[in-house]
C-alpha cells in the first residue's frame, strides 16, 4: 500500500534496495512489476471498503511506487507513509497548504526554488505570515520563533548552500514547529531527511529520482499520521494525482537510481575540479569539493553530493556563448537526467543570481568526454 511496506526486497545496499524497492511478492506467470492500472473506478458492490474505490483516491500502480519511495527515504522505519503527486510543486503545495491556517507563520528559504516566491504570495493572501532567510549559515534559526512550519531546501537550488538539518530540526521542534525538507537535489540516496529528524521529506520525482526527463512526479514522505492524513486529504480535494503510466515509469526508473546517481555524482566532482582551474569561472559551488563552503556540514549529513554544479561566467553574453558552444550538453531547465543539461539560470527572473550564473546538471556521459566538451566550450566562448 502507501506506507514504506515490507516487500520482497532483501539486503541493505542502495543498489539492492533500488532494484527491489516496492515490488510485489513474486507470483508464478506474473511480471515482476505489474503494468500500469488504468482505472477511474473499480468494482465496488455493497458497502464501501477495501483500498481501491475511486481513481482519484488510490491506484495499485501508485501503491507500489509509494512503497518503493518509502523504502528508499525511510528504510526500516515503521509508521512512515508515502504519497505521490502529479508534480513536485503539487507535493510542496500539499504540505504547505494542508498544514497552515490563517494566522500561522511559516519559514521559507530565501534562496530556494524559484517558484517559492509565488507560494509566498498565495500564503500571504490566505493570511499566513511568511518569513524568509538564506539556507547557508543556518540563518533560518533566527526567524523560527512562533512558526508553525519550517521549510528547508538543502542543498539549495540553484546556489547549492547546505544547512545543518539536524540542528534546525531540533530548534524547530523545541518551538513546536513541523519541519519539511525538500530532498529533490540530494535524492534519498544522498540524504534521508526523516533520519535527520524532519517530519516530511518532499521532492520532485521529475528530477534525478526518475532521471530520464520524461516524467512529471512529486512525493511526500511523513511519519506523523495526523499530518499525513491532512496531506492525503489535500491531494483528494485538489486532485493533484499522478497518472498510472507516469507512476509505472517512475517505478521502473528507480531500479537504476543507484547506478545513475553514483555515475553522475562522481562525474559532477570531476567537472567541478576541472572548472576550478579556469580563471573565467567564479562562484563555483559543489558540496563535494573539499574547499566548498558547504562541504563540512554536507559530509556530516549527506552520503552523496548530487549531480548539480553551479558557477558564474563574467557576463550574460559569455554564458550564452558557452551554452551555445556545448555539444554534449543540452540547454534546458530542470536537472538530474541521464543527459547533461545546463542553463543560464537568470533567464527565468526568479533567482537572485548574477546574469552569468550557470546551473549545470551532470548526466551519465563518459566523464572524459564531458569535461573535454566543457573546456572546449569555455575556450570557444572567450571573446
Short mmCIF file of C-alpha atoms in Angstrom, two decimals:
data_model
loop_
_atom_site.label_atom_id
_atom_site.label_comp_id
_atom_site.label_asym_id
_atom_site.label_seq_id
_atom_site.Cartn_x
_atom_site.Cartn_y
_atom_site.Cartn_z
CA UNK A 1 0.00 0.00 0.00
CA UNK A 2 1.18 3.58 0.52
CA UNK A 3 3.36 3.02 3.59
CA UNK A 4 7.01 2.01 3.43
CA UNK A 5 5.96 -1.63 3.46
CA UNK A 6 7.99 -4.80 3.58
CA UNK A 7 8.08 -6.12 0.03
CA UNK A 8 10.34 -8.89 -1.20
CA UNK A 9 13.47 -6.72 -1.07
CA UNK A 10 16.41 -8.06 0.93
CA UNK A 11 19.79 -6.56 1.69
CA UNK A 12 20.75 -3.10 2.86
CA UNK A 13 22.83 -1.82 -0.05
CA UNK A 14 21.50 1.13 -2.03
CA UNK A 15 21.68 -0.76 -5.31
CA UNK A 16 19.88 -3.81 -3.95
CA UNK A 17 17.22 -1.64 -2.36
CA UNK A 18 16.66 0.42 -5.51
CA UNK A 19 16.34 -2.64 -7.74
CA UNK A 20 13.89 -4.40 -5.40
CA UNK A 21 12.01 -1.45 -3.92
CA UNK A 22 8.25 -1.71 -3.93
CA UNK A 23 7.98 -4.94 -5.91
CA UNK A 24 5.05 -7.20 -5.08
CA UNK A 25 5.54 -10.72 -3.82
CA UNK A 26 6.55 -12.97 -6.73
CA UNK A 27 3.68 -14.84 -8.35
CA UNK A 28 4.04 -17.57 -10.93
CA UNK A 29 3.45 -16.39 -14.51
CA UNK A 30 3.14 -12.76 -13.41
CA UNK A 31 5.53 -9.89 -14.26
CA UNK A 32 7.99 -8.67 -11.67
CA UNK A 33 6.47 -5.18 -11.91
CA UNK A 34 2.82 -5.21 -12.97
CA UNK A 35 1.87 -2.82 -15.73
CA UNK A 36 0.01 0.43 -15.01
CA UNK A 37 -3.54 0.07 -13.75
CA UNK A 38 -5.69 2.36 -15.90
CA UNK A 39 -8.83 2.73 -13.83
CA UNK A 40 -11.11 5.63 -12.98
CA UNK A 41 -13.31 3.34 -10.90
CA UNK A 42 -13.29 -0.20 -9.55
CA UNK A 43 -15.84 -2.96 -8.99
CA UNK A 44 -17.44 -1.95 -5.70
CA UNK A 45 -20.58 -3.93 -4.82
CA UNK A 46 -22.19 -3.45 -1.43
CA UNK A 47 -20.57 -1.41 1.31
CA UNK A 48 -17.59 0.78 0.53
CA UNK A 49 -14.46 -0.96 1.80
CA UNK A 50 -11.03 -2.01 0.61
CA UNK A 51 -8.17 0.13 -0.67
CA UNK A 52 -9.39 0.84 -4.21
CA UNK A 53 -12.69 2.61 -4.66
CA UNK A 54 -12.17 5.56 -7.00
CA UNK A 55 -9.27 6.63 -9.19
CA UNK A 56 -8.69 9.99 -7.53
CA UNK A 57 -8.17 8.34 -4.14
CA UNK A 58 -5.84 5.43 -4.84
CA UNK A 59 -4.42 3.25 -7.58
CA UNK A 60 -2.48 -0.06 -7.42
CA UNK A 61 0.34 1.42 -9.51
CA UNK A 62 0.71 4.33 -7.11
CA UNK A 63 0.73 1.92 -4.19
CA UNK A 64 3.76 0.03 -5.46
CA UNK A 65 5.60 3.25 -6.30
CA UNK A 66 4.78 4.78 -2.93
CA UNK A 67 6.08 1.70 -1.18
CA UNK A 68 9.27 1.86 -3.25
CA UNK A 69 9.90 5.53 -2.43
CA UNK A 70 9.21 4.89 1.24
CA UNK A 71 11.75 2.08 1.27
CA UNK A 72 14.36 4.48 -0.11
CA UNK A 73 13.55 7.53 2.01
CA UNK A 74 12.95 5.72 5.29
CA UNK A 75 14.29 2.15 5.16
CA UNK A 76 13.31 0.09 8.18
CA UNK A 77 11.24 2.84 9.76
CA UNK A 78 7.78 1.91 10.98
CA UNK A 79 4.70 4.08 10.58
CA UNK A 80 6.02 6.04 7.60
CA UNK A 81 3.57 6.93 4.83
CA UNK A 82 4.34 7.99 1.26
CA UNK A 83 2.02 9.85 -1.11
CA UNK A 84 2.74 10.57 -4.76
CA UNK A 85 1.59 13.60 -6.73
CA UNK A 86 1.36 14.93 -10.26
CA UNK A 87 4.47 17.12 -9.84
CA UNK A 88 6.97 18.35 -7.32
CA UNK A 89 5.04 21.57 -6.86
CA UNK A 90 1.87 19.59 -6.18
CA UNK A 91 3.75 17.78 -3.43
CA UNK A 92 5.15 21.02 -1.98
CA UNK A 93 1.73 22.67 -2.08
CA UNK A 94 0.09 19.71 -0.37
CA UNK A 95 2.30 20.07 2.69
CA UNK A 96 2.25 23.85 2.91
CA UNK A 97 -1.47 24.34 2.37
CA UNK A 98 -2.61 21.33 4.40
CA UNK A 99 -0.60 22.25 7.50
CA UNK A 100 -1.10 26.02 7.67
CA UNK A 101 -4.10 28.17 8.54
CA UNK A 102 -4.76 31.91 8.62
CA UNK A 103 -2.71 33.43 11.43
CA UNK A 104 0.03 30.78 11.26
CA UNK A 105 3.65 31.54 10.43
CA UNK A 106 5.89 29.65 8.03
CA UNK A 107 9.63 30.00 7.45
CA UNK A 108 10.82 29.52 3.86
CA UNK A 109 14.32 29.69 2.38
CA UNK A 110 15.03 32.99 0.64
CA UNK A 111 17.35 31.21 -1.80
CA UNK A 112 15.17 28.21 -2.65
CA UNK A 113 13.38 27.06 -5.76
CA UNK A 114 12.26 29.99 -7.90
CA UNK A 115 8.53 29.15 -7.60
CA UNK A 116 8.60 29.63 -3.82
CA UNK A 117 8.01 33.41 -4.14
CA UNK A 118 4.71 32.57 -5.86
CA UNK A 119 3.89 30.25 -2.97
CA UNK A 120 4.65 33.10 -0.58
CA UNK A 121 2.22 35.42 -2.37
CA UNK A 122 -0.55 32.83 -2.10
CA UNK A 123 0.14 32.11 1.55
CA UNK A 124 0.06 35.80 2.42
CA UNK A 125 -3.22 36.15 0.53
CA UNK A 126 -4.59 33.49 2.90
CA UNK A 127 -3.49 35.46 5.95
CA UNK A 128 -0.40 33.38 6.72
CA UNK A 129 2.78 35.16 7.79
CA UNK A 130 5.83 34.22 5.72
CA UNK A 131 9.38 34.75 6.92
CA UNK A 132 12.45 34.00 4.84
CA UNK A 133 16.15 33.56 5.47
CA UNK A 134 19.03 32.05 3.47
CA UNK A 135 19.93 28.38 3.68
CA UNK A 136 23.63 28.93 4.40
CA UNK A 137 24.81 29.51 7.94
CA UNK A 138 21.59 28.04 9.34
CA UNK A 139 20.13 31.53 9.06
CA UNK A 140 16.57 30.25 9.31
CA UNK A 141 17.19 29.69 13.03
CA UNK A 142 16.94 33.43 13.59
CA UNK A 143 13.32 33.65 12.40
CA UNK A 144 11.86 30.46 13.87
CA UNK A 145 10.09 31.81 16.95
CA UNK A 146 6.34 31.33 16.67
CA UNK A 147 6.49 29.42 13.39
CA UNK A 148 4.15 26.52 12.65
CA UNK A 149 6.22 25.11 9.78
CA UNK A 150 9.87 25.34 8.76
CA UNK A 151 10.65 24.62 5.11
CA UNK A 152 14.25 23.58 4.40
CA UNK A 153 15.85 23.18 0.99
CA UNK A 154 19.28 21.63 1.35
CA UNK A 155 21.23 21.71 -0.88
CA UNK A 156 19.51 24.83 -2.10
CA UNK A 157 18.53 25.24 -5.74
CA UNK A 158 20.37 26.72 -7.57
CA UNK A 159 23.03 28.08 -5.20
CA UNK A 160 23.92 24.73 -3.54
CA UNK A 161 24.15 26.03 0.00
CA UNK A 162 23.68 23.46 2.77
CA UNK A 163 22.31 23.88 6.28
CA UNK A 164 22.61 21.68 9.36
CA UNK A 165 19.31 19.86 9.10
CA UNK A 166 19.61 18.15 12.50
CA UNK A 167 20.28 21.47 14.21
CA UNK A 168 17.35 23.22 12.55
CA UNK A 169 15.00 20.32 13.22
CA UNK A 170 15.88 20.27 16.91
CA UNK A 171 15.37 24.03 17.19
CA UNK A 172 12.08 23.95 15.29
CA UNK A 173 10.67 21.05 17.30
CA UNK A 174 11.66 22.79 20.54
CA UNK A 175 9.46 25.69 19.38
CA UNK A 176 6.57 23.44 18.36
CA UNK A 177 7.10 23.72 14.60
CA UNK A 178 6.92 20.99 11.98
CA UNK A 179 9.83 20.61 9.55
CA UNK A 180 9.70 19.73 5.87
CA UNK A 181 12.88 19.15 3.84
CA UNK A 182 12.95 19.42 0.07
CA UNK A 183 15.11 16.44 -0.84
CA UNK A 184 14.96 16.86 -4.62
CA UNK A 185 18.58 17.68 -5.29
CA UNK A 186 20.05 15.16 -2.84
CA UNK A 187 17.67 12.26 -3.63
CA UNK A 188 17.09 9.62 -0.93
CA UNK A 189 20.47 8.12 -1.86
CA UNK A 190 22.12 11.41 -0.94
CA UNK A 191 20.35 12.10 2.34
CA UNK A 192 17.32 10.93 4.30
CA UNK A 193 15.57 13.85 5.99
CA UNK A 194 13.41 11.67 8.22
CA UNK A 195 16.53 10.06 9.68
CA UNK A 196 17.77 13.58 10.39
CA UNK A 197 14.57 14.23 12.36
CA UNK A 198 12.37 16.01 9.82
CA UNK A 199 8.62 15.43 9.77
CA UNK A 200 8.35 15.44 5.98
CA UNK A 201 10.65 14.59 3.10
CA UNK A 202 9.34 16.22 -0.07
CA UNK A 203 10.73 16.02 -3.57
CA UNK A 204 10.17 16.43 -7.25
CA UNK A 205 10.49 12.96 -8.72
CA UNK A 206 10.72 14.69 -12.09
CA UNK A 207 14.42 15.16 -11.47
CA UNK A 208 17.05 12.56 -10.60
CA UNK A 209 14.71 10.06 -8.96
CA UNK A 210 13.28 9.14 -12.36
CA UNK A 211 16.21 10.58 -14.26
CA UNK A 212 15.10 10.49 -17.89
CA UNK A 213 13.39 13.86 -18.32
CA UNK A 214 10.12 12.26 -19.39
CA UNK A 215 8.01 12.10 -16.23
CA UNK A 216 6.45 14.78 -14.02
CA UNK A 217 6.05 13.49 -10.47
CA UNK A 218 6.23 14.55 -6.83
CA UNK A 219 6.07 12.83 -3.47
CA UNK A 220 5.72 13.42 0.26
CA UNK A 221 7.01 11.02 2.90
CA UNK A 222 5.99 11.59 6.52
CA UNK A 223 5.98 9.91 9.89
CA UNK A 224 3.10 11.71 11.64
CA UNK A 225 -0.22 10.02 10.86
CA UNK A 226 -2.36 13.09 11.52
CA UNK A 227 -0.18 15.38 9.41
CA UNK A 228 -0.09 12.88 6.56
CA UNK A 229 -3.86 12.44 6.73
CA UNK A 230 -4.14 16.17 6.07
CA UNK A 231 -1.74 15.87 3.12
CA UNK A 232 -3.80 12.98 1.72
CA UNK A 233 -7.00 14.99 2.15
CA UNK A 234 -5.44 17.92 0.27
CA UNK A 235 -4.47 15.63 -2.59
CA UNK A 236 -8.05 14.37 -2.78
CA UNK A 237 -9.52 17.88 -2.73
CA UNK A 238 -7.30 19.35 -5.45
CA UNK A 239 -6.94 16.15 -7.44
CA UNK A 240 -3.16 16.55 -7.83
CA UNK A 241 -2.67 12.87 -8.61
CA UNK A 242 -0.10 11.16 -10.83
CA UNK A 243 -1.21 9.27 -13.89
CA UNK A 244 -0.76 5.49 -13.71
CA UNK A 245 1.62 5.48 -16.68
CA UNK A 246 3.81 8.15 -15.05
CA UNK A 247 3.79 6.19 -11.79
CA UNK A 248 4.80 2.98 -13.57
CA UNK A 249 7.58 4.72 -15.49
CA UNK A 250 8.87 6.24 -12.26
CA UNK A 251 8.93 2.88 -10.50
CA UNK A 252 10.70 1.25 -13.43
CA UNK A 253 13.30 4.05 -13.42
CA UNK A 254 14.07 3.71 -9.71
CA UNK A 255 15.73 0.36 -10.40
CA UNK A 256 18.70 2.18 -11.96
CA UNK A 257 18.79 5.02 -9.43
CA UNK A 258 21.93 3.91 -7.62
CA UNK A 259 23.78 3.31 -10.89
CA UNK A 260 22.81 6.72 -12.23
CA UNK A 261 23.43 8.63 -9.02
CA UNK A 262 26.86 7.16 -8.43
CA UNK A 263 27.97 7.87 -12.01
CA UNK A 264 26.51 11.39 -12.04
CA UNK A 265 27.90 12.38 -8.64
CA UNK A 266 31.38 11.12 -9.48
CA UNK A 267 31.36 12.96 -12.80
CA UNK A 268 29.97 16.12 -11.17
CA UNK A 269 33.01 16.20 -8.90
CA UNK A 270 35.29 15.71 -11.91
CA UNK A 271 33.59 18.57 -13.77
CA UNK A 272 33.81 20.82 -10.70
CA UNK A 273 37.51 20.07 -10.30
CA UNK A 274 38.09 20.97 -13.96
CA UNK A 275 36.12 24.21 -13.64
CA UNK A 276 38.05 25.37 -10.57
CA UNK A 277 41.17 25.63 -12.74
CA UNK A 278 39.58 28.12 -15.14
CA UNK A 279 40.22 31.81 -14.39
CA UNK A 280 36.97 32.98 -16.02
CA UNK A 281 34.91 30.80 -13.66
CA UNK A 282 33.88 32.39 -10.36
CA UNK A 283 31.46 31.41 -7.62
CA UNK A 284 31.98 27.70 -8.25
CA UNK A 285 29.83 25.58 -5.94
CA UNK A 286 29.67 21.84 -5.46
CA UNK A 287 29.27 20.40 -1.94
CA UNK A 288 31.61 17.53 -2.80
CA UNK A 289 34.60 19.83 -3.27
CA UNK A 290 36.70 19.76 -0.07
CA UNK A 291 37.03 23.56 -0.08
CA UNK A 292 33.36 24.27 -0.81
CA UNK A 293 31.75 26.36 1.98
CA UNK A 294 29.11 23.64 2.44
CA UNK A 295 31.41 20.63 2.37
CA UNK A 296 31.90 20.18 6.12
CA UNK A 297 28.24 20.07 7.09
CA UNK A 298 27.28 18.27 3.87
CA UNK A 299 29.73 15.49 4.64
CA UNK A 300 28.07 15.02 8.03
CA UNK A 301 24.54 14.53 6.70
CA UNK A 302 24.86 13.56 3.04
CA UNK A 303 26.06 10.26 1.61
CA UNK A 304 26.31 11.64 -1.94
CA UNK A 305 26.62 15.27 -3.02
CA UNK A 306 24.33 15.46 -6.03
CA UNK A 307 24.70 15.91 -9.76
CA UNK A 308 24.44 19.71 -9.96
CA UNK A 309 27.38 22.11 -10.22
CA UNK A 310 26.88 25.88 -10.27
CA UNK A 311 29.26 28.62 -11.36
CA UNK A 312 29.32 32.10 -12.85
CA UNK A 313 30.86 33.36 -16.07
CA UNK A 314 31.83 37.05 -16.41
CA UNK A 315 28.84 38.25 -18.43
CA UNK A 316 25.47 37.18 -19.74
CA UNK A 317 26.86 37.15 -23.28
CA UNK A 318 29.75 34.90 -22.26
CA UNK A 319 27.36 32.50 -20.56
CA UNK A 320 25.13 32.38 -23.64
CA UNK A 321 28.11 31.72 -25.91
CA UNK A 322 29.30 28.97 -23.59
CA UNK A 323 25.92 27.24 -23.61
CA UNK A 324 25.70 27.54 -27.39
CA UNK A 325 29.16 26.02 -27.82
CA UNK A 326 28.42 22.88 -25.78
CA UNK A 327 27.87 19.75 -27.85
CA UNK A 328 27.16 17.06 -25.24
CA UNK A 329 25.04 19.28 -23.00
CA UNK A 330 21.50 20.42 -23.78
CA UNK A 331 20.44 23.97 -22.97
CA UNK A 332 17.41 23.07 -20.88
CA UNK A 333 15.91 23.65 -17.46
CA UNK A 334 15.43 21.02 -14.75
CA UNK A 335 18.21 18.70 -13.63
CA UNK A 336 19.04 15.12 -12.75
CA UNK A 337 18.65 13.50 -16.16
CA UNK A 338 20.97 10.96 -17.76
CA UNK A 339 21.74 13.54 -20.46
CA UNK A 340 23.65 16.55 -19.16
CA UNK A 341 21.84 19.89 -19.24
CA UNK A 342 22.81 23.44 -18.38
CA UNK A 343 21.16 26.83 -18.40
CA UNK A 344 21.74 30.46 -17.61
CA UNK A 345 19.51 30.48 -14.59
CA UNK A 346 18.89 34.23 -14.58
CA UNK A 347 16.75 33.98 -17.71
CA UNK A 348 13.78 32.95 -15.54
CA UNK A 349 13.95 36.03 -13.34
CA UNK A 350 13.07 34.23 -10.11
CA UNK A 351 16.54 33.58 -8.67
CA UNK A 352 18.85 36.17 -7.12
CA UNK A 353 21.86 35.14 -9.21
CA UNK A 354 24.30 37.01 -11.47
CA UNK A 355 23.50 37.27 -15.18
CA UNK A 356 26.30 34.86 -16.00
CA UNK A 357 25.24 32.22 -13.45
CA UNK A 358 25.14 28.66 -14.86
CA UNK A 359 23.33 25.71 -13.30
CA UNK A 360 24.97 22.60 -14.75
CA UNK A 361 23.31 19.21 -14.33
CA UNK A 362 25.76 16.38 -14.93
CA UNK A 363 24.45 13.36 -16.77
CA UNK A 364 25.74 9.85 -17.39
CA UNK A 365 28.13 10.60 -20.24
CA UNK A 366 31.75 9.47 -20.01
CA UNK A 367 33.45 11.96 -17.69
CA UNK A 368 36.41 12.47 -20.02
CA UNK A 369 34.10 13.36 -22.90
CA UNK A 370 32.01 15.71 -20.79
CA UNK A 371 34.98 17.55 -19.30
CA UNK A 372 36.53 17.92 -22.74
CA UNK A 373 33.28 19.39 -24.07
CA UNK A 374 33.02 21.86 -21.18
CA UNK A 375 36.62 23.04 -21.54
CA UNK A 376 36.29 23.34 -25.32
CA UNK A 377 33.09 25.39 -24.91
CA UNK A 378 34.81 27.70 -22.42
CA UNK A 379 37.61 28.26 -24.89
CA UNK A 380 35.22 28.81 -27.79
CA UNK A 381 33.13 31.30 -25.80
CA UNK A 382 36.04 33.56 -24.95
CA UNK A 383 35.98 36.96 -26.61
#
